Coordinates of C-alpha atoms and ligand atoms in Angstrom, one line a residue:
M19 CA 94.9 -199.6 6.7
A20 CA 96.3 -199.7 3.2
D21 CA 94.9 -197.1 0.6
Y22 CA 95.1 -199.8 -2.0
D23 CA 95.5 -203.6 -2.1
V24 CA 97.7 -203.2 -5.2
I25 CA 99.5 -200.3 -6.8
V26 CA 100.9 -201.0 -10.3
I27 CA 103.7 -198.7 -11.5
G28 CA 103.5 -198.4 -15.3
G29 CA 100.5 -198.4 -17.6
G30 CA 101.9 -200.4 -20.5
P31 CA 100.6 -203.8 -21.5
G32 CA 102.1 -205.5 -18.5
G33 CA 100.8 -202.8 -16.0
Y34 CA 97.4 -202.0 -17.4
V35 CA 96.5 -205.6 -17.8
C36 CA 97.7 -206.4 -14.3
A37 CA 95.7 -203.5 -12.9
I38 CA 92.5 -204.5 -14.7
R39 CA 92.8 -208.2 -13.6
C40 CA 93.5 -207.2 -10.0
A41 CA 90.4 -205.1 -10.0
Q42 CA 88.3 -207.9 -11.6
L43 CA 89.6 -210.2 -8.8
G44 CA 88.2 -207.8 -6.2
L45 CA 91.4 -206.0 -5.2
K46 CA 91.3 -202.2 -4.7
T47 CA 93.8 -201.1 -7.4
A48 CA 95.6 -198.1 -8.7
C49 CA 98.0 -197.7 -11.7
V50 CA 100.7 -195.0 -11.8
E51 CA 101.6 -193.7 -15.2
G52 CA 103.8 -190.8 -16.0
R53 CA 103.0 -190.4 -19.7
E54 CA 100.0 -188.4 -20.7
T55 CA 98.3 -191.5 -22.1
L56 CA 98.0 -195.1 -21.0
G57 CA 99.2 -198.0 -23.0
G58 CA 103.0 -197.7 -22.5
T59 CA 105.6 -198.2 -25.2
C60 CA 103.4 -200.6 -27.0
L61 CA 100.4 -198.4 -27.7
N62 CA 102.2 -195.1 -27.8
V63 CA 105.5 -195.6 -29.6
G64 CA 105.8 -199.4 -30.3
C65 CA 103.5 -202.2 -31.4
I66 CA 100.5 -200.2 -32.5
P67 CA 102.0 -197.2 -34.4
S68 CA 104.5 -199.4 -36.1
K69 CA 101.7 -201.8 -37.3
A70 CA 99.7 -198.8 -38.6
L71 CA 102.6 -197.7 -40.7
L72 CA 103.3 -201.3 -41.8
H73 CA 99.7 -201.7 -42.9
A74 CA 99.5 -198.4 -44.9
T75 CA 102.8 -199.0 -46.6
H76 CA 102.0 -202.6 -47.4
L77 CA 98.9 -201.5 -49.2
L78 CA 101.0 -199.0 -51.2
H79 CA 103.5 -201.8 -52.0
E80 CA 100.6 -204.0 -53.2
A81 CA 99.2 -201.2 -55.4
E82 CA 102.6 -200.5 -56.9
H83 CA 103.7 -204.0 -57.5
N84 CA 100.8 -206.5 -57.5
F85 CA 97.7 -204.8 -58.6
A86 CA 98.4 -204.7 -62.4
S87 CA 98.9 -208.4 -62.6
M88 CA 95.4 -208.9 -61.1
G89 CA 93.9 -206.6 -63.7
L90 CA 93.8 -203.6 -61.5
K91 CA 95.4 -200.9 -63.7
G92 CA 95.8 -197.2 -63.4
K93 CA 97.8 -194.8 -61.3
S94 CA 99.3 -196.0 -58.0
P95 CA 98.3 -194.0 -55.0
S96 CA 100.6 -191.2 -54.1
V97 CA 101.9 -190.8 -50.5
D98 CA 100.5 -188.0 -48.3
W99 CA 103.0 -188.5 -45.4
A100 CA 101.2 -186.0 -43.1
Q101 CA 97.9 -187.8 -43.5
M102 CA 99.7 -191.2 -42.9
Q103 CA 101.0 -189.7 -39.6
T104 CA 97.5 -188.5 -38.7
Y105 CA 96.1 -192.0 -39.4
K106 CA 98.8 -193.5 -37.2
D107 CA 98.2 -190.9 -34.4
D108 CA 94.4 -191.6 -34.6
V109 CA 95.0 -195.3 -34.2
I110 CA 97.2 -194.6 -31.1
G111 CA 94.5 -192.2 -29.7
Q112 CA 91.7 -194.8 -30.1
N113 CA 93.8 -197.4 -28.4
T114 CA 95.1 -195.4 -25.5
K115 CA 91.6 -193.9 -24.8
G116 CA 90.3 -197.4 -24.8
I117 CA 92.5 -198.3 -21.9
E118 CA 91.3 -195.2 -20.0
F119 CA 87.7 -196.4 -20.6
L120 CA 88.6 -199.9 -19.3
F121 CA 90.2 -198.4 -16.1
K122 CA 87.0 -196.5 -15.4
K123 CA 84.8 -199.5 -16.2
N124 CA 86.9 -201.8 -13.9
K125 CA 87.3 -199.1 -11.2
V126 CA 91.1 -198.8 -11.5
D127 CA 92.4 -195.4 -10.2
W128 CA 94.9 -193.8 -12.6
L129 CA 97.5 -192.0 -10.4
K130 CA 99.0 -189.5 -12.9
G131 CA 102.7 -188.9 -12.6
W132 CA 106.0 -190.6 -12.1
G133 CA 106.0 -193.1 -9.2
S134 CA 108.8 -194.1 -6.8
I135 CA 108.9 -196.6 -3.9
P136 CA 110.2 -194.8 -0.8
A137 CA 109.6 -198.0 1.3
A138 CA 108.0 -201.3 0.9
G139 CA 104.2 -200.7 1.0
Q140 CA 104.5 -197.1 -0.2
V141 CA 104.3 -195.5 -3.6
K142 CA 105.1 -191.8 -4.0
V143 CA 103.5 -189.9 -6.9
G144 CA 104.3 -186.2 -7.0
D145 CA 104.1 -185.1 -3.4
E146 CA 101.6 -187.7 -2.3
V147 CA 102.4 -191.0 -0.7
H148 CA 100.0 -193.9 -1.2
N149 CA 100.0 -197.0 0.8
A150 CA 99.7 -200.4 -0.8
K151 CA 99.6 -204.0 0.5
N152 CA 101.4 -205.0 -2.7
I153 CA 103.3 -203.1 -5.4
V154 CA 103.8 -204.3 -9.0
I155 CA 106.6 -202.7 -11.0
A156 CA 105.8 -202.6 -14.8
T157 CA 108.0 -199.8 -15.9
G158 CA 109.0 -201.4 -19.2
S159 CA 112.1 -200.6 -21.3
E160 CA 113.9 -197.9 -23.3
A161 CA 116.0 -198.1 -26.5
S162 CA 119.6 -198.7 -25.8
S163 CA 122.1 -197.0 -28.1
L164 CA 125.7 -197.8 -28.9
P165 CA 128.6 -196.1 -27.1
G166 CA 129.6 -192.8 -28.7
I167 CA 126.4 -192.5 -30.7
E168 CA 124.3 -189.6 -29.8
I169 CA 120.5 -189.9 -30.4
D170 CA 118.8 -186.6 -31.4
E171 CA 115.6 -188.2 -32.5
K172 CA 115.8 -186.1 -35.7
V173 CA 118.7 -187.4 -37.8
V174 CA 120.0 -190.2 -35.5
V175 CA 116.8 -191.8 -34.1
T176 CA 115.5 -194.7 -32.1
S177 CA 112.2 -196.4 -33.1
T178 CA 110.4 -193.5 -31.4
G179 CA 111.8 -190.9 -33.7
A180 CA 111.5 -193.3 -36.7
L181 CA 107.7 -193.5 -36.2
S182 CA 107.3 -189.7 -36.5
L183 CA 109.9 -188.5 -39.0
P184 CA 109.0 -185.0 -40.4
K185 CA 109.6 -186.3 -43.9
I186 CA 110.4 -189.6 -45.7
P187 CA 114.2 -189.8 -45.9
K188 CA 115.9 -190.5 -49.3
K189 CA 118.6 -192.6 -47.6
M190 CA 118.2 -194.4 -44.4
V191 CA 120.8 -196.5 -42.5
V192 CA 119.4 -199.0 -40.0
I193 CA 121.9 -200.2 -37.4
G194 CA 120.7 -203.7 -36.3
A195 CA 118.8 -206.4 -38.3
G196 CA 116.5 -207.2 -35.4
V197 CA 112.8 -206.9 -35.2
I198 CA 112.6 -203.1 -35.0
G199 CA 115.2 -202.6 -37.8
L200 CA 113.4 -204.9 -40.2
E201 CA 109.9 -203.7 -39.5
M202 CA 110.8 -200.0 -39.7
G203 CA 113.3 -200.6 -42.5
S204 CA 110.4 -202.2 -44.5
V205 CA 108.2 -199.2 -43.8
Y206 CA 110.7 -196.7 -45.3
A207 CA 111.8 -199.0 -48.1
R208 CA 108.2 -199.3 -49.2
L209 CA 107.9 -195.5 -49.1
G210 CA 110.8 -195.2 -51.5
A211 CA 113.8 -194.7 -49.2
E212 CA 117.1 -196.4 -50.0
V213 CA 117.4 -198.5 -46.9
T214 CA 120.7 -200.2 -45.8
V215 CA 120.8 -202.4 -42.8
V216 CA 124.1 -202.8 -41.0
E217 CA 124.2 -205.9 -38.8
F218 CA 127.0 -207.1 -36.5
L219 CA 126.2 -210.8 -36.9
D220 CA 126.2 -212.9 -40.0
N221 CA 122.4 -213.6 -39.8
I222 CA 119.4 -211.3 -39.4
T223 CA 117.1 -211.7 -36.4
P224 CA 119.4 -213.6 -34.1
G225 CA 117.8 -216.5 -32.3
M226 CA 115.4 -217.2 -35.1
D227 CA 115.4 -220.6 -36.8
A228 CA 118.4 -220.3 -39.2
E229 CA 116.5 -221.6 -42.3
V230 CA 113.7 -219.1 -41.8
S231 CA 116.1 -216.3 -41.2
R232 CA 118.0 -217.0 -44.5
S233 CA 114.7 -217.2 -46.4
F234 CA 113.5 -214.0 -44.7
Q235 CA 116.6 -212.1 -45.7
K236 CA 116.3 -213.2 -49.3
L237 CA 112.7 -212.0 -49.5
L238 CA 113.6 -208.6 -47.9
K239 CA 116.5 -208.2 -50.4
K240 CA 114.0 -208.8 -53.2
Q241 CA 111.9 -206.0 -51.7
G242 CA 114.8 -203.6 -52.0
L243 CA 116.5 -203.7 -48.5
N244 CA 120.3 -203.7 -48.7
F245 CA 122.3 -205.6 -46.0
I246 CA 125.8 -205.2 -44.8
M247 CA 126.4 -208.2 -42.6
G248 CA 129.2 -209.0 -40.1
A249 CA 129.8 -205.3 -39.7
A250 CA 130.5 -203.5 -36.4
V251 CA 129.4 -199.9 -36.4
Q252 CA 132.2 -197.7 -35.1
G253 CA 130.4 -194.4 -34.9
V254 CA 127.9 -191.9 -36.4
E255 CA 128.8 -188.4 -37.3
A256 CA 125.7 -186.2 -37.7
T257 CA 124.9 -182.7 -38.7
K258 CA 121.5 -181.1 -38.5
T259 CA 120.4 -182.9 -41.8
K260 CA 122.8 -185.7 -42.6
A261 CA 124.8 -188.4 -41.0
K262 CA 127.8 -190.6 -41.9
V263 CA 128.0 -194.1 -40.4
T264 CA 131.4 -195.8 -40.1
Y265 CA 131.5 -199.5 -39.8
K266 CA 134.2 -202.2 -39.7
L267 CA 133.8 -205.6 -41.4
R268 CA 134.6 -208.3 -38.9
K269 CA 136.0 -210.7 -41.5
D270 CA 139.0 -208.4 -42.6
D271 CA 138.8 -205.3 -40.3
S272 CA 138.3 -203.1 -43.3
E273 CA 136.5 -199.8 -42.6
A274 CA 133.9 -198.1 -44.8
T275 CA 131.3 -195.4 -44.4
L276 CA 127.6 -194.9 -45.4
D277 CA 125.8 -191.6 -45.9
A278 CA 122.3 -191.2 -44.7
D279 CA 119.5 -188.6 -44.1
V280 CA 118.4 -190.6 -41.2
V281 CA 120.1 -193.3 -39.1
L282 CA 117.9 -195.6 -37.1
V283 CA 119.7 -197.2 -34.1
A284 CA 117.9 -200.5 -33.5
T285 CA 120.3 -202.5 -31.4
G286 CA 118.1 -203.6 -28.6
R287 CA 116.2 -202.3 -25.6
R288 CA 117.1 -202.2 -21.9
P289 CA 114.9 -202.3 -18.8
F290 CA 113.7 -198.8 -17.6
T291 CA 113.8 -198.6 -13.8
D292 CA 115.1 -195.0 -13.3
G293 CA 113.7 -193.0 -10.5
L294 CA 112.0 -195.9 -8.7
G295 CA 114.4 -195.9 -5.8
L296 CA 115.2 -199.6 -6.2
E297 CA 118.8 -199.4 -4.9
A298 CA 117.7 -197.7 -1.7
L299 CA 114.9 -200.2 -1.4
G300 CA 117.4 -203.1 -1.7
A301 CA 115.8 -204.7 -4.7
E302 CA 118.3 -206.9 -6.5
I303 CA 119.1 -205.9 -10.1
L304 CA 120.6 -208.4 -12.6
P305 CA 123.8 -207.5 -14.5
R306 CA 121.8 -206.5 -17.6
G307 CA 119.5 -204.2 -15.7
Q308 CA 116.5 -206.4 -15.2
I309 CA 114.8 -206.5 -11.8
K310 CA 115.4 -210.0 -10.2
T311 CA 112.2 -211.9 -9.6
D312 CA 111.4 -215.5 -8.5
G313 CA 108.9 -217.9 -10.2
H314 CA 106.0 -215.8 -8.8
W315 CA 107.3 -212.5 -10.0
A316 CA 108.3 -211.5 -6.5
T317 CA 111.4 -209.2 -6.2
T318 CA 113.8 -209.5 -3.4
V319 CA 111.8 -206.9 -1.4
K320 CA 108.7 -208.3 0.3
G321 CA 105.4 -207.1 -1.2
V322 CA 107.1 -205.8 -4.3
Y323 CA 106.6 -207.7 -7.6
A324 CA 107.9 -207.0 -11.2
I325 CA 106.8 -208.0 -14.7
G326 CA 107.2 -207.2 -18.4
D327 CA 110.2 -205.7 -20.1
A328 CA 111.6 -204.7 -16.7
I329 CA 112.4 -208.3 -15.9
E330 CA 114.0 -211.2 -17.7
G331 CA 112.5 -212.9 -20.8
P332 CA 111.5 -211.8 -24.3
M333 CA 110.6 -208.1 -24.5
L334 CA 107.1 -208.7 -26.0
A335 CA 103.8 -207.1 -25.2
H336 CA 101.9 -210.4 -24.8
K337 CA 104.6 -211.8 -22.5
A338 CA 104.1 -208.7 -20.3
E339 CA 100.4 -209.1 -20.4
D340 CA 100.5 -212.7 -19.4
E341 CA 102.7 -211.9 -16.5
G342 CA 100.4 -209.1 -15.6
M343 CA 97.4 -211.4 -15.4
A344 CA 99.4 -214.1 -13.6
V345 CA 100.8 -211.8 -10.9
A346 CA 97.2 -210.5 -10.3
E347 CA 96.1 -214.1 -9.7
V348 CA 99.0 -214.6 -7.3
L349 CA 98.1 -211.4 -5.4
A350 CA 94.4 -212.5 -5.2
G351 CA 95.5 -215.8 -3.6
K352 CA 95.1 -217.9 -6.8
S353 CA 97.8 -219.7 -8.7
G354 CA 99.1 -217.5 -11.6
H355 CA 101.1 -219.3 -14.3
V356 CA 102.9 -218.4 -17.5
N357 CA 104.1 -221.1 -19.9
Y358 CA 107.4 -219.5 -21.1
G359 CA 107.9 -222.4 -23.5
V360 CA 104.8 -221.3 -25.5
I361 CA 105.3 -217.6 -26.2
P362 CA 104.9 -216.8 -29.9
G363 CA 107.1 -214.3 -31.6
V364 CA 105.9 -212.4 -34.7
I365 CA 107.6 -210.0 -37.1
Y366 CA 105.0 -208.0 -39.0
T367 CA 106.8 -207.6 -42.3
Q368 CA 105.3 -209.0 -45.6
P369 CA 105.4 -211.9 -45.6
E370 CA 105.1 -212.2 -41.8
V371 CA 107.4 -214.3 -39.8
A372 CA 106.3 -216.3 -36.7
S373 CA 107.7 -218.8 -34.4
V374 CA 107.0 -220.7 -31.2
G375 CA 108.8 -223.3 -29.1
K376 CA 112.2 -224.7 -29.9
T377 CA 114.2 -224.0 -33.0
E378 CA 116.0 -226.8 -34.9
E379 CA 119.3 -225.4 -33.7
Q380 CA 118.1 -225.5 -30.0
L381 CA 116.9 -229.1 -30.4
K382 CA 120.3 -230.2 -31.9
E383 CA 122.1 -228.5 -29.1
E384 CA 119.9 -230.2 -26.5
G385 CA 120.4 -233.6 -28.2
V386 CA 116.7 -234.1 -28.7
A387 CA 115.7 -236.6 -31.4
Y388 CA 113.3 -234.7 -33.6
K389 CA 111.6 -234.8 -37.0
V390 CA 110.8 -231.9 -39.4
G391 CA 107.7 -231.4 -41.4
K392 CA 108.0 -228.7 -44.0
F393 CA 105.5 -227.3 -46.4
S394 CA 105.9 -224.5 -48.9
F395 CA 103.1 -221.9 -49.4
M396 CA 103.6 -222.5 -53.1
G397 CA 101.6 -225.7 -52.5
N398 CA 98.7 -223.8 -50.8
A399 CA 96.0 -222.9 -53.3
R400 CA 94.8 -219.8 -51.3
A401 CA 98.3 -218.4 -51.1
K402 CA 98.8 -218.8 -54.8
A403 CA 95.4 -217.2 -55.5
V404 CA 96.4 -214.1 -53.7
H405 CA 100.0 -214.0 -55.0
Q406 CA 101.5 -214.8 -51.6
G407 CA 103.2 -218.1 -52.3
D408 CA 106.5 -217.0 -50.8
G409 CA 107.6 -218.8 -47.6
F410 CA 107.1 -222.1 -45.8
V411 CA 106.0 -223.7 -42.6
K412 CA 108.5 -225.8 -40.6
L413 CA 107.0 -228.0 -37.9
L414 CA 109.3 -229.7 -35.4
A415 CA 108.1 -232.8 -33.5
D416 CA 109.7 -235.3 -31.2
K417 CA 110.9 -238.2 -33.2
N418 CA 109.8 -240.8 -30.7
T419 CA 106.5 -239.4 -29.3
D420 CA 105.4 -237.1 -32.2
R421 CA 104.7 -234.3 -29.7
I422 CA 105.0 -230.9 -31.3
L423 CA 108.1 -229.1 -30.1
G424 CA 108.2 -225.9 -32.2
C425 CA 107.0 -224.2 -35.3
H426 CA 108.7 -221.6 -37.5
L427 CA 107.1 -220.1 -40.5
I428 CA 107.3 -217.3 -43.0
G429 CA 104.3 -216.6 -45.1
P430 CA 100.9 -215.0 -45.4
S431 CA 99.2 -214.3 -42.0
A432 CA 102.0 -216.2 -40.2
G433 CA 101.3 -214.1 -37.1
D434 CA 97.8 -215.5 -36.9
L435 CA 98.5 -219.0 -38.1
I436 CA 101.1 -219.6 -35.3
H437 CA 98.4 -219.7 -32.6
E438 CA 97.1 -223.0 -33.9
I439 CA 100.5 -224.4 -32.8
C440 CA 100.4 -222.5 -29.5
V441 CA 97.1 -224.1 -28.6
A442 CA 98.3 -227.5 -29.8
M443 CA 101.5 -227.2 -27.7
E444 CA 99.5 -226.1 -24.6
F445 CA 97.5 -229.3 -24.9
G446 CA 100.6 -231.4 -25.6
A447 CA 99.3 -232.3 -29.1
S448 CA 101.2 -234.5 -31.5
A449 CA 101.8 -233.6 -35.2
Q450 CA 99.3 -236.4 -36.0
D451 CA 96.6 -234.6 -33.9
L452 CA 97.1 -231.6 -36.1
A453 CA 97.2 -233.6 -39.3
L454 CA 93.9 -235.3 -38.3
T455 CA 92.2 -232.0 -37.7
C456 CA 90.0 -230.8 -40.6
H457 CA 91.1 -227.4 -41.9
A458 CA 88.8 -225.3 -44.1
H459 CA 89.7 -225.0 -47.8
P460 CA 91.0 -222.8 -49.2
T461 CA 92.8 -221.2 -46.2
F462 CA 96.4 -220.5 -45.4
S463 CA 96.0 -222.7 -42.4
E464 CA 96.0 -225.8 -44.6
A465 CA 99.7 -225.2 -44.9
M466 CA 100.0 -225.9 -41.1
R467 CA 98.2 -229.2 -41.5
E468 CA 100.3 -230.1 -44.5
A469 CA 103.5 -229.5 -42.4
A470 CA 102.0 -231.8 -39.8
L471 CA 101.3 -234.4 -42.5
A472 CA 104.9 -234.0 -43.6
C473 CA 106.0 -235.1 -40.1
G474 CA 104.2 -238.4 -40.8
D475 CA 103.4 -240.1 -44.1
G476 CA 103.8 -237.0 -46.2
A477 CA 102.1 -233.9 -47.3
I478 CA 99.5 -234.2 -50.0
H479 CA 100.2 -231.0 -52.1
A480 CA 104.0 -231.1 -51.9
Ligands
FAD12 P1 106.0 -200.5 -21.4 O1 105.0 -200.8 -22.5 O2 107.3 -200.0 -21.7 O3 105.2 -199.6 -20.4 C1 105.9 -199.1 -19.2 C2 105.2 -197.8 -18.9 O4 105.6 -197.5 -17.6 C3 105.5 -196.6 -19.8 O5 104.3 -196.1 -20.2 C4 106.2 -195.7 -18.9 O6 105.9 -194.3 -19.2 C5 105.7 -196.1 -17.5 N1 106.7 -195.8 -16.4 C6 108.0 -196.1 -16.3 N2 108.5 -195.7 -15.2 C7 107.5 -195.1 -14.5 C8 107.4 -194.5 -13.2 N3 108.4 -194.5 -12.4 N4 106.2 -194.0 -12.8 C9 105.1 -194.1 -13.7 N5 105.1 -194.6 -14.9 C10 106.3 -195.1 -15.3 N6 106.0 -206.2 -28.8 C11 105.1 -207.1 -29.3 O7 104.7 -208.1 -28.6 N7 104.6 -206.9 -30.6 C12 105.0 -205.9 -31.3 O8 104.5 -205.8 -32.5 C13 105.9 -205.0 -30.8 N8 106.3 -203.9 -31.6 C14 107.2 -203.0 -31.0 C15 107.6 -202.0 -31.8 C16 108.4 -201.0 -31.3 C17 108.9 -199.9 -32.2 C18 108.9 -201.1 -30.0 C19 109.8 -200.1 -29.4 C20 108.5 -202.2 -29.2 C21 107.6 -203.2 -29.7 N9 107.2 -204.3 -29.0 C22 106.4 -205.2 -29.5 C23 107.7 -204.5 -27.6 C24 106.6 -204.0 -26.6 O9 106.3 -202.7 -26.8 C25 107.0 -204.2 -25.2 O10 107.5 -205.5 -25.0 C26 105.9 -203.9 -24.2 O11 105.4 -202.6 -24.4 C27 106.4 -204.1 -22.8 O12 105.3 -203.8 -21.9 P2 105.6 -203.3 -20.4 O13 104.2 -203.1 -19.8 O14 106.5 -204.2 -19.7 O15 106.3 -201.9 -20.6
NAI13 P1 116.8 -206.9 -31.3 O1 117.5 -207.4 -30.1 O2 115.7 -207.6 -31.9 O3 117.9 -206.7 -32.5 C1 119.1 -205.9 -32.3 C2 120.0 -206.2 -33.5 O4 121.1 -205.3 -33.4 C3 120.6 -207.6 -33.4 O5 120.5 -208.3 -34.6 C4 122.1 -207.3 -33.0 O6 123.0 -208.3 -33.4 C5 122.3 -206.0 -33.7 N1 123.4 -205.2 -33.2 C6 123.7 -205.0 -31.9 N2 124.8 -204.2 -31.8 C7 125.2 -203.9 -33.1 C8 126.2 -203.1 -33.7 N3 127.1 -202.5 -32.9 N4 126.3 -203.0 -35.0 C9 125.4 -203.6 -35.8 N5 124.4 -204.4 -35.3 C10 124.3 -204.5 -33.9 O7 116.4 -205.4 -30.9 P2 115.5 -204.3 -31.5 O8 115.2 -204.6 -32.9 O9 116.0 -203.0 -31.1 O10 114.1 -204.6 -30.7 C11 114.1 -204.4 -29.3 C12 113.0 -205.3 -28.7 O11 111.7 -204.8 -29.1 C13 113.1 -206.7 -29.1 O12 113.4 -207.5 -27.9 C14 111.8 -207.1 -29.6 O13 111.3 -208.2 -28.9 C15 110.8 -205.9 -29.3 N6 110.1 -205.7 -30.5 C16 109.2 -206.7 -30.9 C17 108.5 -206.5 -32.1 C18 107.5 -207.6 -32.5 O14 107.2 -208.5 -31.7 N7 107.1 -207.6 -33.7 C19 108.6 -205.4 -33.0 C20 109.6 -204.4 -32.5 C21 110.3 -204.6 -31.3

């Protein structure tokens, strides 16, 4: 007799969502989490704390730069960094406690401690071995550094250290112009730090639609972020309070250095599977450290599944959550499914950047005949009214069938607007379907409709 139908290892967005759905589907479920709080990277040191700091510093930026022109005069707020940290920590606490409540409500047992899998069907936590008919690994990821760079989480930090710096640095160097580098770089630039981003490639946010990426970089430069592109970081020399970053420009091999109070290493994350005992268990690991799974999230060991950042695919909380729900359905004898072609990506800077589906570069590479509908937020009355006219929507549709293939936008509330396209894509909608849908005026969402109109006979306000 098994103790549990399912034991999920890891209480992040993949693991906790999986555990709750398993319990809702009638399976006796436990979730193992080694941290003191549930919610994983996302709630503790990722999505949620970064968004709290982005929110507070955005309000500061608005007060400093945009209030006066709207007739709101007077002193800008001053920054109480300790209070901003308290606010961020409170937000984390509310969210992580919320998951604990949901576990109780849904009768998911939280097995506190670090879990390992001594054999298929068994999970060891501390000295106790629990039996499980099925095991789901949702152990997430950790920051990956560069060779020769030592992280002390004080002067040379990952995103975790960057979320809780004891004071606002005067000079910050960010290695990597990816999502973490640009979100956290924006936070500290708004707080007055001189932020320089050093990126190996020639474009920021690799993989993003190139036109959006170029426009995004221009806007970030306007906000005060400095960029050194095409630069390979050679090393970081750090003392207790300062650091020197050496980089080499790829175009001519010339070397230069940058001084900083804090260096944020944001060069990607790698799956975290330490201590699970996967090698002894015989689970296949892919060359980049992900656990190999099939189309139903089964690993190469019978009865052991894996989801989220620990497997292939974008390292995003909502991707992990969707896999968590889908694998729960599979374990309950239903048919779990994730549409990997419709997973949105959002960068929570100001303006926000969002995308879903294919980029123009991908369509060209695949030889797909496509058309582009573009619309600038300058033509959107609501955006102009709130001084957020920067950015545009770019909708991509099949040239022959008009079916929506992708959407990439930079502009106000882009992270929310993108979901209109996600739903449209899930239903196989055409650009015309979107163009014929009434959108309330005045809303930012009218820009989405205008981009759809631009795919056909033309936008009205362009
Ligand atoms: P995780 O959230 O990493 O959770 C894994 C959990 O497993 C951890 O709590 C860990 O302690 C636990 N664990 C590991 N091994 C064991 C073990 N052996 N026993 C017990 N417990 C174990 N994604 C977004 O979609 N939107 C964002 O805005 C966003 N912002 C981010 C900002 C930052 C700074 C970072 C670092 C990441 C961000 N991400 C964001 C990515 C997102 O956090 C991850 O994609 C997501 O957390 C992955 O979920 P997961 O459940 O796979 O793993
Ligand atoms: P990333 O993969 O987004 O970006 C890493 C960047 O570092 C790339 O631009 C890469 O070219 C650059 N780089 C690599 N080596 C370098 C070197 N030696 N010198 C200079 N630049 C170098 O990784 P990041 O930003 O660390 O984020 C990790 C993960 O976290 C991402 O996969 C992302 O999905 C997730 N995340 C998601 C967020 C969101 O959805 N809003 C927010 C933050 C993180």
